[in-house]
Short mmCIF file of C-alpha atoms in Angstrom, two decimals:
data_model
loop_
_atom_site.label_atom_id
_atom_site.label_comp_id
_atom_site.label_asym_id
_atom_site.label_seq_id
_atom_site.Cartn_x
_atom_site.Cartn_y
_atom_site.Cartn_z
CA MET A 1 -40.04 -161.03 47.32
CA LYS A 2 -36.99 -162.93 46.12
CA SER A 3 -37.49 -165.33 43.26
CA THR A 4 -35.59 -168.31 42.00
CA LYS A 5 -33.13 -167.93 39.18
CA LYS A 6 -34.50 -169.65 36.10
CA PRO A 7 -32.14 -171.87 34.11
CA LEU A 8 -34.17 -173.78 31.54
CA ILE A 9 -35.31 -176.72 33.64
CA LEU A 10 -36.29 -174.59 36.65
CA LYS A 11 -38.19 -172.28 34.34
CA ILE A 12 -39.99 -175.27 32.85
CA ILE A 13 -40.94 -176.63 36.28
CA ILE A 14 -42.40 -173.23 37.14
CA ILE A 15 -44.24 -173.12 33.81
CA ILE A 16 -45.77 -176.54 34.47
CA CYS A 17 -47.16 -175.27 37.75
CA LEU A 18 -48.56 -172.17 36.03
CA LEU A 19 -50.42 -173.65 33.04
CA LEU A 20 -53.97 -172.38 32.82
CA SER A 21 -57.09 -172.01 30.75
CA GLN A 22 -57.92 -170.26 27.49
CA PRO A 23 -57.48 -166.47 27.73
CA VAL A 24 -60.09 -163.81 28.36
CA LEU A 25 -60.91 -161.84 25.18
CA SER A 26 -58.71 -164.20 23.14
CA ASN A 27 -59.45 -165.69 19.72
CA ALA A 28 -57.90 -168.93 20.99
CA GLN A 29 -60.71 -169.17 23.50
CA SER A 30 -63.14 -170.44 20.89
CA GLN A 31 -60.87 -173.27 19.76
CA LYS A 32 -61.27 -176.54 21.60
CA LEU A 33 -58.29 -178.58 22.67
CA PRO A 34 -58.33 -182.23 21.54
CA ILE A 35 -58.27 -183.44 25.15
CA ASP A 36 -60.70 -185.44 27.27
CA LEU A 37 -60.83 -182.93 30.10
CA THR A 38 -62.32 -185.10 32.81
CA ILE A 39 -60.90 -186.41 36.05
CA ASN A 40 -60.12 -190.04 35.41
CA SER A 41 -57.41 -191.56 37.57
CA GLY A 42 -55.43 -194.16 35.69
CA ILE A 43 -52.03 -195.10 34.34
CA ALA A 44 -50.09 -193.23 31.67
CA THR A 45 -47.11 -194.84 29.97
CA PHE A 46 -44.10 -192.62 29.26
CA SER A 47 -41.76 -194.27 26.76
CA GLY A 48 -39.32 -193.62 23.96
CA GLU A 49 -35.76 -194.10 22.82
CA ILE A 50 -32.46 -192.30 22.36
CA ASN A 51 -30.62 -192.92 19.09
CA GLY A 52 -27.18 -191.84 17.90
CA ILE A 53 -25.65 -191.35 21.35
CA LYS A 54 -23.13 -193.82 22.73
CA VAL A 55 -23.71 -194.91 26.29
CA GLY A 56 -20.85 -194.50 28.76
CA GLU A 57 -19.64 -197.09 31.24
CA LYS A 58 -22.18 -196.00 33.83
CA GLY A 59 -25.03 -196.00 31.31
CA PHE A 60 -27.52 -193.22 30.67
CA ASN A 61 -28.72 -191.01 33.49
CA PRO A 62 -32.46 -191.38 34.16
CA PHE A 63 -35.18 -189.02 32.98
CA LYS A 64 -36.94 -187.07 35.74
CA ILE A 65 -40.66 -186.35 35.48
CA THR A 66 -42.20 -183.64 37.70
CA TYR A 67 -45.82 -182.47 37.97
CA GLN A 68 -48.33 -181.33 40.56
CA SER A 69 -51.16 -183.68 41.45
CA LEU A 70 -54.62 -182.18 40.95
CA LEU A 71 -56.37 -184.21 43.66
CA SER A 72 -53.70 -184.16 46.39
CA GLY A 73 -51.82 -180.94 45.63
CA ASP A 74 -48.53 -182.82 46.07
CA LEU A 75 -45.47 -182.39 43.87
CA MET A 76 -44.95 -185.72 42.09
CA ILE A 77 -41.43 -186.75 41.03
CA TYR A 78 -40.49 -189.90 39.08
CA ASP A 79 -37.11 -191.13 37.88
CA ILE A 80 -37.33 -193.11 34.62
CA PRO A 81 -34.28 -195.32 34.03
CA VAL A 82 -32.83 -195.56 30.51
CA ARG A 83 -31.65 -198.96 29.28
CA LYS A 84 -28.24 -199.38 27.64
CA ASP A 85 -29.90 -199.56 24.21
CA GLY A 86 -31.36 -196.09 24.82
CA SER A 87 -34.95 -197.20 25.34
CA PHE A 88 -37.08 -196.28 28.33
CA SER A 89 -40.60 -196.94 29.57
CA MET A 90 -42.46 -196.40 32.82
CA LYS A 91 -46.07 -196.46 33.94
CA ILE A 92 -47.03 -193.34 35.92
CA PRO A 93 -50.30 -192.75 37.79
CA VAL A 94 -52.12 -189.63 36.60
CA GLU A 95 -55.59 -188.14 37.10
CA SER A 96 -56.31 -187.02 33.54
CA VAL A 97 -54.23 -185.39 30.84
CA VAL A 98 -51.37 -183.68 32.65
CA PHE A 99 -48.55 -181.46 31.41
CA VAL A 100 -45.27 -182.43 33.05
CA SER A 101 -41.66 -181.29 33.23
CA VAL A 102 -39.08 -183.61 31.68
CA GLU A 103 -35.49 -183.24 32.85
CA SER A 104 -32.65 -185.25 31.30
CA ASP A 105 -29.22 -185.04 29.68
CA PHE A 106 -30.90 -184.96 26.27
CA TYR A 107 -34.18 -183.09 26.64
CA ASN A 108 -35.36 -180.51 29.18
CA GLY A 109 -38.87 -179.36 28.48
CA ILE A 110 -42.61 -179.81 28.70
CA TYR A 111 -44.44 -182.98 27.77
CA CYS A 112 -47.87 -184.48 28.39
CA LEU A 113 -49.05 -187.69 29.98
CA ILE A 114 -52.51 -189.08 29.27
CA SER A 115 -54.44 -191.47 31.47
CA GLY A 116 -54.84 -194.84 29.76
CA GLU A 117 -52.45 -194.00 26.91
CA GLU A 118 -48.82 -194.36 25.91
CA THR A 119 -46.98 -191.17 24.97
CA LYS A 120 -43.56 -191.33 23.31
CA LEU A 121 -40.50 -189.09 23.31
CA ASN A 122 -37.91 -190.01 20.68
CA ILE A 123 -34.51 -188.33 20.60
CA SER A 124 -32.01 -188.83 17.77
CA VAL A 125 -28.60 -187.31 17.08
CA ASP A 126 -27.06 -187.43 13.59
CA ASN A 127 -23.38 -187.54 12.62
CA ASP A 128 -23.15 -183.75 12.83
CA GLN A 129 -24.46 -183.90 16.43
CA LYS A 130 -27.70 -182.24 15.39
CA LYS A 131 -30.48 -183.27 17.74
CA GLN A 132 -34.04 -184.03 16.68
CA ILE A 133 -36.88 -184.32 19.19
CA ARG A 134 -40.15 -186.03 18.25
CA PHE A 135 -43.32 -186.39 20.33
CA LYS A 136 -46.09 -188.88 19.75
CA ASN A 137 -49.38 -188.31 21.60
CA SER A 138 -53.08 -188.16 20.87
CA ILE A 139 -53.56 -184.43 21.54
CA GLY A 140 -51.15 -183.10 18.91
CA PHE A 141 -48.72 -181.52 21.38
CA THR A 142 -45.45 -181.20 19.42
CA ALA A 143 -41.79 -180.59 20.21
CA ASP A 144 -42.16 -177.22 18.49
CA ASP A 145 -45.03 -176.33 20.85
CA ALA A 146 -42.88 -177.27 23.83
CA GLU A 147 -39.98 -175.16 22.59
CA LYS A 148 -42.21 -172.13 21.98
CA VAL A 149 -43.69 -172.35 25.47
CA GLY A 150 -40.31 -172.93 27.10
CA THR A 151 -38.65 -169.92 25.46
CA TRP A 152 -41.54 -167.43 25.63
CA PRO A 153 -40.59 -164.22 27.56
CA PHE A 154 -43.29 -164.40 30.22
CA GLU A 155 -44.24 -161.30 32.19
CA VAL A 156 -46.96 -160.03 34.48
CA PRO A 157 -48.94 -156.87 33.60
CA LYS A 158 -46.91 -153.80 34.53
CA ILE A 159 -48.76 -150.87 36.08
CA GLY A 160 -45.93 -148.86 37.62
CA LEU A 161 -45.29 -148.45 41.35
CA GLU A 162 -48.08 -146.06 42.29
CA ILE A 163 -49.93 -146.58 45.56
CA VAL A 164 -53.52 -147.14 44.43
CA SER A 165 -56.72 -148.53 45.91
CA PRO A 166 -57.47 -152.26 45.60
CA GLU A 167 -60.20 -151.53 43.04
CA VAL A 168 -57.92 -149.45 40.80
CA TYR A 169 -55.11 -152.00 41.17
CA SER A 170 -57.41 -154.87 40.18
CA GLN A 171 -58.76 -153.13 37.08
CA LYS A 172 -55.31 -152.05 35.90
CA LYS A 173 -53.95 -155.56 36.26
CA ILE A 174 -56.88 -157.09 34.36
CA ASN A 175 -56.57 -154.50 31.57
CA GLY A 176 -52.85 -155.20 31.36
CA MET A 177 -53.50 -158.92 31.19
CA GLN A 178 -55.90 -158.48 28.31
CA GLU A 179 -53.30 -156.50 26.34
CA LEU A 180 -50.76 -159.28 26.85
CA LEU A 181 -53.28 -161.85 25.66
CA LYS A 182 -54.01 -159.87 22.51
CA SER A 183 -50.30 -159.77 21.63
CA ILE A 184 -50.14 -163.55 22.00
CA ASP A 185 -53.14 -164.00 19.70
CA ASN A 186 -51.46 -161.83 17.08
CA ASP A 187 -48.25 -163.89 17.01
CA LYS A 188 -48.36 -165.83 13.73
CA LYS A 189 -45.46 -168.14 14.69
CA LEU A 190 -47.47 -169.85 17.41
CA SER A 191 -49.82 -172.79 16.91
CA ALA A 192 -53.31 -172.56 18.40
CA LEU A 193 -52.29 -174.95 21.17
CA SER A 194 -49.14 -172.95 21.99
CA LYS A 195 -51.20 -169.76 22.13
CA GLN A 196 -53.61 -171.30 24.61
CA ILE A 197 -50.83 -172.55 26.87
CA ILE A 198 -48.79 -169.33 26.77
CA ALA A 199 -51.85 -167.14 27.29
CA SER A 200 -52.84 -169.34 30.21
CA ILE A 201 -49.49 -168.84 31.92
CA GLU A 202 -49.79 -165.09 31.54
CA LYS A 203 -53.30 -165.29 32.95
CA PHE A 204 -52.16 -167.29 35.94
CA ALA A 205 -49.35 -164.84 36.66
CA THR A 206 -51.91 -162.04 36.82
CA LEU A 207 -54.13 -163.94 39.23
CA PHE A 208 -51.65 -165.66 41.52
CA HIS A 209 -48.70 -163.26 41.53
CA SER A 210 -50.59 -159.96 41.18
CA LEU A 211 -54.29 -159.91 42.09
CA LEU A 212 -53.83 -162.13 45.14
CA LYS A 213 -50.75 -160.15 46.25
CA TYR A 214 -52.10 -156.60 46.53
CA ASP A 215 -50.44 -155.93 49.90
CA SER A 216 -47.02 -157.03 48.61
CA PHE A 217 -47.36 -154.67 45.65
CA ILE A 218 -48.22 -151.70 47.88
CA ILE A 219 -45.25 -152.42 50.16
CA ASP A 220 -42.93 -152.56 47.14
CA ALA A 221 -44.45 -149.32 45.84
CA TYR A 222 -43.83 -147.61 49.18
CA LYS A 223 -40.20 -148.76 49.23
CA ALA A 224 -39.64 -147.57 45.66
CA GLN A 225 -41.24 -144.16 46.22
CA ASN A 226 -39.35 -143.57 49.46
CA LYS A 227 -36.09 -145.19 48.31
CA THR A 228 -35.90 -147.43 51.36
CA ASP A 229 -35.56 -151.12 52.17
CA LYS A 230 -37.74 -150.82 55.26
CA VAL A 231 -41.39 -149.97 55.84
CA PRO A 232 -42.29 -148.05 59.04
CA ASP A 233 -44.39 -149.86 61.61
CA ASP A 234 -47.24 -147.38 61.18
CA PHE A 235 -47.55 -147.99 57.40
CA HIS A 236 -50.20 -150.55 56.50
CA PRO A 237 -51.57 -151.29 53.00
CA GLN A 238 -55.33 -150.95 52.64
CA VAL A 239 -57.02 -154.29 53.25
CA PRO A 240 -59.26 -155.27 50.30
CA ASP A 241 -62.84 -156.07 51.29
CA LYS A 242 -64.76 -159.11 50.04
CA SER A 243 -65.99 -157.30 46.93
CA TYR A 244 -62.38 -156.98 45.73
CA TYR A 245 -62.30 -160.72 44.99
CA SER A 246 -64.93 -160.35 42.29
CA PHE A 247 -61.98 -160.39 39.88
CA LEU A 248 -62.24 -164.19 40.14
CA LYS A 249 -65.13 -164.10 37.67
CA TYR A 250 -62.66 -163.21 34.91
CA PHE A 251 -61.01 -166.61 35.24
CA ASN A 252 -63.97 -169.00 34.78
CA LEU A 253 -62.99 -171.35 37.60
CA ASN A 254 -65.14 -174.12 36.11
CA ASP A 255 -63.11 -174.23 32.90
CA PRO A 256 -62.20 -177.93 32.44
CA ILE A 257 -58.80 -177.09 30.94
CA TYR A 258 -57.61 -176.38 34.50
CA ILE A 259 -57.82 -180.11 35.23
CA SER A 260 -54.65 -180.79 33.26
CA THR A 261 -52.58 -178.02 34.85
CA GLY A 262 -51.08 -176.83 38.12
CA PHE A 263 -53.69 -174.08 38.47
CA TYR A 264 -56.20 -175.53 40.91
CA PRO A 265 -53.81 -176.65 43.70
CA MET A 266 -52.19 -173.24 44.00
CA ILE A 267 -55.29 -171.08 43.68
CA LEU A 268 -57.55 -173.18 45.91
CA LYS A 269 -55.01 -173.08 48.73
CA GLU A 270 -54.98 -169.28 48.45
CA ILE A 271 -58.79 -169.07 48.47
CA LEU A 272 -59.18 -171.38 51.48
CA ASN A 273 -56.50 -169.53 53.45
CA ASN A 274 -57.82 -166.05 52.63
CA GLU A 275 -58.81 -164.30 55.85
CA MET A 276 -61.21 -161.86 54.18
CA LEU A 277 -63.17 -164.56 52.36
CA ALA A 278 -63.21 -166.50 55.65
CA ILE A 279 -64.33 -169.86 54.30
CA PRO A 280 -64.90 -172.01 57.40
CA ASP A 281 -63.09 -175.29 58.00
CA ILE A 282 -65.14 -178.28 56.94
CA LYS A 283 -64.54 -180.34 60.09
CA GLU A 284 -67.18 -183.12 60.35
CA GLN A 285 -70.03 -181.37 58.56
CA PRO A 286 -71.68 -183.23 55.67
CA VAL A 287 -70.07 -181.89 52.51
CA ASP A 288 -73.38 -180.73 50.94
CA GLU A 289 -74.28 -178.70 54.03
CA TRP A 290 -70.81 -177.15 54.25
CA LEU A 291 -70.87 -176.22 50.55
CA MET A 292 -74.07 -174.23 51.05
CA LYS A 293 -72.05 -171.90 53.32
CA VAL A 294 -69.21 -171.76 50.82
CA LYS A 295 -71.55 -170.89 47.95
CA ALA A 296 -73.05 -168.06 49.99
CA ILE A 297 -69.54 -166.57 50.17
CA MET A 298 -68.29 -167.37 46.67
CA LYS A 299 -71.29 -167.26 44.32
CA ASP A 300 -71.10 -163.53 43.57
CA LYS A 301 -67.27 -163.68 43.33
CA ILE A 302 -67.08 -166.41 40.68
CA SER A 303 -70.55 -165.95 39.13
CA THR A 304 -71.72 -169.53 39.69
CA ASP A 305 -72.98 -171.78 42.47
CA SER A 306 -72.30 -175.08 40.70
CA GLY A 307 -69.64 -176.98 38.84
CA ILE A 308 -66.37 -178.77 39.47
CA ILE A 309 -64.92 -175.77 41.29
CA TYR A 310 -67.06 -176.60 44.33
CA ASP A 311 -66.08 -180.27 44.30
CA LEU A 312 -62.46 -179.16 44.30
CA ILE A 313 -63.02 -176.58 47.05
CA ALA A 314 -64.39 -179.45 49.16
CA GLN A 315 -61.44 -181.63 48.18
CA TYR A 316 -58.96 -178.96 49.20
CA SER A 317 -60.71 -178.26 52.46
CA PHE A 318 -59.81 -181.82 53.47
CA ILE A 319 -56.32 -181.39 52.00
CA LYS A 320 -55.91 -178.25 54.11
CA GLN A 321 -56.63 -180.31 57.24
CA LEU A 322 -54.26 -183.08 56.14
CA ASN A 323 -51.53 -180.53 55.42
CA TYR A 324 -51.69 -179.60 59.09
CA ALA A 325 -50.92 -183.29 59.79
CA ASN A 326 -54.45 -183.86 61.16
CA PRO A 327 -55.75 -187.25 59.92
CA LEU A 328 -59.32 -187.74 58.75
CA SER A 329 -61.87 -188.88 61.33
CA GLU A 330 -64.17 -191.82 60.68
CA ILE A 331 -67.09 -189.40 60.25
CA GLN A 332 -65.10 -187.44 57.66
CA LYS A 333 -64.26 -190.62 55.77
CA LYS A 334 -67.95 -191.47 55.61
CA ASN A 335 -68.82 -187.93 54.45
CA ILE A 336 -66.19 -188.15 51.72
CA LYS A 337 -67.50 -191.49 50.44
CA THR A 338 -71.07 -190.17 50.49
CA TYR A 339 -70.39 -186.92 48.63
CA PHE A 340 -67.85 -187.74 45.93
CA LYS A 341 -69.44 -189.74 43.12
CA ASN A 342 -66.11 -189.83 41.28
CA ARG A 343 -64.02 -192.28 43.31
CA SER A 344 -60.80 -190.60 42.20
CA PHE A 345 -61.43 -187.77 44.70
CA ALA A 346 -61.95 -190.04 47.70
CA ASP A 347 -59.09 -192.37 46.76
CA ALA A 348 -56.64 -189.45 46.59
CA LEU A 349 -57.74 -188.19 50.02
CA PHE A 350 -57.43 -191.62 51.61
CA VAL A 351 -53.94 -192.13 50.17
CA LYS A 352 -52.89 -188.72 51.50
CA ASN A 353 -54.44 -189.59 54.87
CA GLU A 354 -52.29 -192.74 55.09
CA LYS A 355 -49.23 -190.66 54.28
CA VAL A 356 -50.10 -188.27 57.13
CA LEU A 357 -50.48 -191.18 59.54
CA LYS A 358 -47.05 -192.51 58.55
CA GLN A 359 -45.48 -189.07 58.96
CA SER A 360 -47.00 -188.49 62.37
CA GLY A 361 -43.57 -189.12 63.91
CA ASN A 362 -42.08 -186.09 62.14
CA LYS A 363 -41.33 -183.45 64.72
CA ALA A 364 -41.06 -179.80 63.74
CA ASN A 365 -39.80 -177.23 66.23
CA ILE A 366 -41.17 -173.82 65.29
CA HIS A 367 -39.26 -170.59 65.90
CA GLU A 368 -39.94 -166.95 65.15
CA ILE A 369 -37.10 -164.43 65.33
CA SER A 370 -37.54 -160.92 66.64
CA GLY A 371 -35.06 -158.10 67.14
CA THR A 372 -32.22 -156.91 64.95
CA SER A 373 -30.84 -158.78 61.95
CA GLU A 374 -27.17 -158.39 62.83
CA ARG A 375 -25.55 -161.61 64.08
CA MET A 376 -28.99 -163.25 63.80
CA MET A 377 -27.59 -166.38 62.15
CA ASP A 378 -24.84 -166.68 64.77
CA SER A 379 -27.44 -166.62 67.54
CA ILE A 380 -29.45 -169.33 65.75
CA ILE A 381 -26.47 -171.60 65.10
CA ASN A 382 -25.21 -171.23 68.70
CA LYS A 383 -28.37 -173.00 69.89
CA TYR A 384 -27.09 -176.20 68.29
CA ASN A 385 -23.54 -176.20 69.64
CA GLY A 386 -21.93 -179.61 69.20
CA LYS A 387 -24.01 -180.52 66.17
CA VAL A 388 -23.61 -180.13 62.42
CA VAL A 389 -26.29 -177.72 61.13
CA PHE A 390 -27.65 -177.99 57.59
CA VAL A 391 -29.49 -174.75 56.74
CA ASP A 392 -32.08 -174.73 53.93
CA PHE A 393 -33.39 -171.35 52.70
CA TRP A 394 -36.78 -172.05 51.10
CA ALA A 395 -40.33 -170.79 50.55
CA THR A 396 -43.72 -172.40 50.19
CA TRP A 397 -44.05 -170.92 46.66
CA CYS A 398 -40.59 -172.11 45.52
CA THR A 399 -41.07 -175.22 43.38
CA PRO A 400 -37.32 -176.00 43.08
CA CYS A 401 -37.07 -175.76 46.90
CA LEU A 402 -39.87 -178.28 47.42
CA LYS A 403 -38.49 -180.53 44.69
CA ALA A 404 -35.10 -180.58 46.42
CA MET A 405 -36.75 -181.42 49.76
CA ASN A 406 -38.48 -184.41 48.19
CA GLU A 407 -35.24 -185.65 46.65
CA SER A 408 -33.19 -185.16 49.83
CA GLU A 409 -35.59 -186.93 52.20
CA ILE A 410 -33.55 -190.14 51.94
CA VAL A 411 -30.40 -188.33 53.09
CA ARG A 412 -32.17 -186.63 56.00
CA LYS A 413 -33.35 -190.03 57.23
CA GLU A 414 -29.82 -191.42 57.04
CA PHE A 415 -28.60 -188.77 59.50
CA GLU A 416 -31.70 -188.90 61.74
CA ASN A 417 -29.96 -190.35 64.82
CA LYS A 418 -26.63 -188.58 64.35
CA ASP A 419 -25.41 -185.17 65.49
CA VAL A 420 -27.03 -183.34 62.58
CA VAL A 421 -29.71 -180.63 62.73
CA PHE A 422 -31.77 -179.80 59.64
CA LEU A 423 -32.83 -176.17 59.86
CA TYR A 424 -35.33 -174.54 57.48
CA LEU A 425 -35.58 -170.79 57.13
CA THR A 426 -38.19 -168.76 55.22
CA ASP A 427 -39.68 -165.28 55.38
CA HIS A 428 -43.08 -163.60 55.09
CA SER A 429 -43.17 -164.07 51.32
CA SER A 430 -44.50 -167.48 52.39
CA PRO A 431 -47.96 -166.74 53.84
CA LYS A 432 -47.95 -167.92 57.43
CA LYS A 433 -50.89 -170.29 57.00
CA ASN A 434 -49.23 -171.92 53.99
CA TRP A 435 -46.02 -172.26 56.03
CA GLU A 436 -47.84 -173.77 58.99
CA GLN A 437 -49.49 -176.33 56.72
CA LYS A 438 -46.24 -177.38 55.07
CA ILE A 439 -43.88 -177.74 58.03
CA PRO A 440 -45.44 -180.89 59.60
CA GLU A 441 -44.53 -182.70 56.40
CA ILE A 442 -40.94 -181.46 56.53
CA GLY A 443 -40.09 -181.61 60.25
CA GLY A 444 -36.81 -180.26 61.57
CA GLU A 445 -36.08 -176.82 63.01
CA GLN A 446 -38.36 -174.27 61.33
CA TYR A 447 -37.64 -170.53 61.41
CA TYR A 448 -39.98 -167.79 60.17
CA VAL A 449 -38.23 -164.42 59.78
CA THR A 450 -39.25 -161.01 58.51
CA ASN A 451 -38.59 -159.96 54.93
CA GLU A 452 -36.05 -157.41 56.20
CA GLN A 453 -34.21 -160.10 58.16
CA MET A 454 -34.16 -162.34 55.09
CA ASP A 455 -32.77 -159.48 52.98
CA TYR A 456 -29.98 -159.10 55.53
CA LEU A 457 -29.18 -162.82 55.23
CA TYR A 458 -29.13 -162.56 51.43
CA LYS A 459 -26.52 -159.80 51.70
CA THR A 460 -24.51 -161.49 54.47
CA PHE A 461 -24.15 -164.80 52.65
CA LYS A 462 -23.98 -163.24 49.17
CA PHE A 463 -26.84 -164.95 47.40
CA SER A 464 -29.91 -163.53 45.70
CA ALA A 465 -32.26 -166.46 45.11
CA ILE A 466 -33.47 -169.71 46.61
CA PRO A 467 -33.00 -172.57 47.26
CA HIS A 468 -29.71 -171.88 49.02
CA TYR A 469 -27.83 -173.94 51.60
CA LEU A 470 -25.32 -173.50 54.44
CA ILE A 471 -23.53 -176.23 56.40
CA TYR A 472 -21.93 -175.46 59.79
CA ASP A 473 -19.61 -177.76 61.71
CA LYS A 474 -20.02 -178.67 65.39
CA ARG A 475 -18.10 -175.55 66.47
CA GLY A 476 -20.42 -173.24 64.53
CA THR A 477 -17.96 -172.58 61.69
CA LEU A 478 -19.47 -172.19 58.23
CA LYS A 479 -18.03 -174.91 55.96
CA TYR A 480 -20.30 -174.75 52.88
CA ASN A 481 -22.23 -171.88 51.31
CA TYR A 482 -23.90 -173.28 48.20
CA HIS A 483 -26.55 -172.02 45.78
CA THR A 484 -29.15 -174.39 44.27
CA PHE A 485 -29.53 -177.98 45.42
CA MET A 486 -26.20 -179.80 45.46
CA GLY A 487 -27.71 -183.23 44.75
CA ILE A 488 -28.14 -186.07 47.23
CA GLU A 489 -24.62 -187.48 46.70
CA ASN A 490 -22.91 -184.18 47.52
CA MET A 491 -25.36 -183.54 50.35
CA ARG A 492 -24.52 -186.90 51.91
CA LYS A 493 -20.77 -186.44 51.34
CA TRP A 494 -20.58 -182.87 52.68
CA ILE A 495 -22.59 -183.63 55.84
CA ASP A 496 -20.51 -186.74 56.51
CA GLU A 497 -17.23 -184.83 56.01
CA THR A 498 -18.39 -182.04 58.32
CA LEU A 499 -19.36 -184.58 60.99
CA ARG A 500 -15.81 -185.92 61.00
CA ILE A 501 -14.30 -182.52 61.83
CA ASN A 502 -13.21 -182.47 65.50
#
């Protein structure tokens, strides 16, 4: 699987989506965070000021806040304008305490927003151009904590590239995770809060990128052992049975710390899409009745049949439907109102439902490519002769890719009725069900290729990470080959210039 390159801000965005709970077998586990870890939708105020920096003629560039919504699973992006005097303030809807990514000309890092509270970020530069960052919030999260988390050398447990059974693989990964957590606990330079956050990221990496990706590991192991880029058609990794997923009990899925992080959206989507667990779609069943079936499947895997985890599994079962662009029925709306005592759950679903209804006009044409990789892109581009083609290499797991799609939506709409095709291309590193759920929201021409075909495209166009972009003119000539998102101004300019080519 290819991964995004990680300059500081992209690394921080990824970290925000990976924050987790206190670690297994960790001393930090016994220390409570000073956070009200309940779901309580409200308004957080993000404010502060910049001192010691002269504003240019165009003024300060805005701050950008990014986080993943707990109750909708959506990536939330806000631009916070900075006044000429260096002050800034914006009210942002949140569902509890949430750790966010802050991107600006002056500070790129992690911060927190708290429902019903104002949190401040003050930046000052002295005469020697030395910068000082100060945070003010009620949970004691400091600029030093943010720096420690942002610069920590994160890694997943390494177990070599030996082809092993699912059970052996699972135990080795968990043992490796516990060793990593012990080393974090023993680091005397970290505060208790920093230890909890860093250990949580390591824990998430083990769960999401390792334990839930056994087949990918075995394929990589086969390639390494046989020194090949291809896997024969008759080679198939062992399929873990249901008992394999008992590793979930190590992660205490009812831990309330998960509320403030990007953990639940990513993991719950994986659980609900898992073919072996086979959790049925909720459809129009009363939520209580449906959850009885879910608990029969999950109780022995997560060692509980109660708690917020089941409320969130129900929430994400409806989100799964909405992600397929299927609006809620009137019966489902009634079931949602009846089951969820906390109105924040229902409100988030109804807002997402309205968004789906508004996007119902988005049309996605789905393509799968078979055959050889050579000249594959030429054959794709030739289908759109006479049109400018904007190619977006992306993946469902790629946060910077999704962030760029959100930002560029305004440009795509501007060229909607012109001779421009927006073409999206991903490979099997994006699970097919996740891909199918995401594409109705995006629209355009959607291509799903094999990992081998994607590797060929990486080599052909000389890039090694995503997002990446190509722009072809109406004659099928490649005009732009650009890595990372070029920004909406360049995107608009380059498409417009390419349209003018005769």
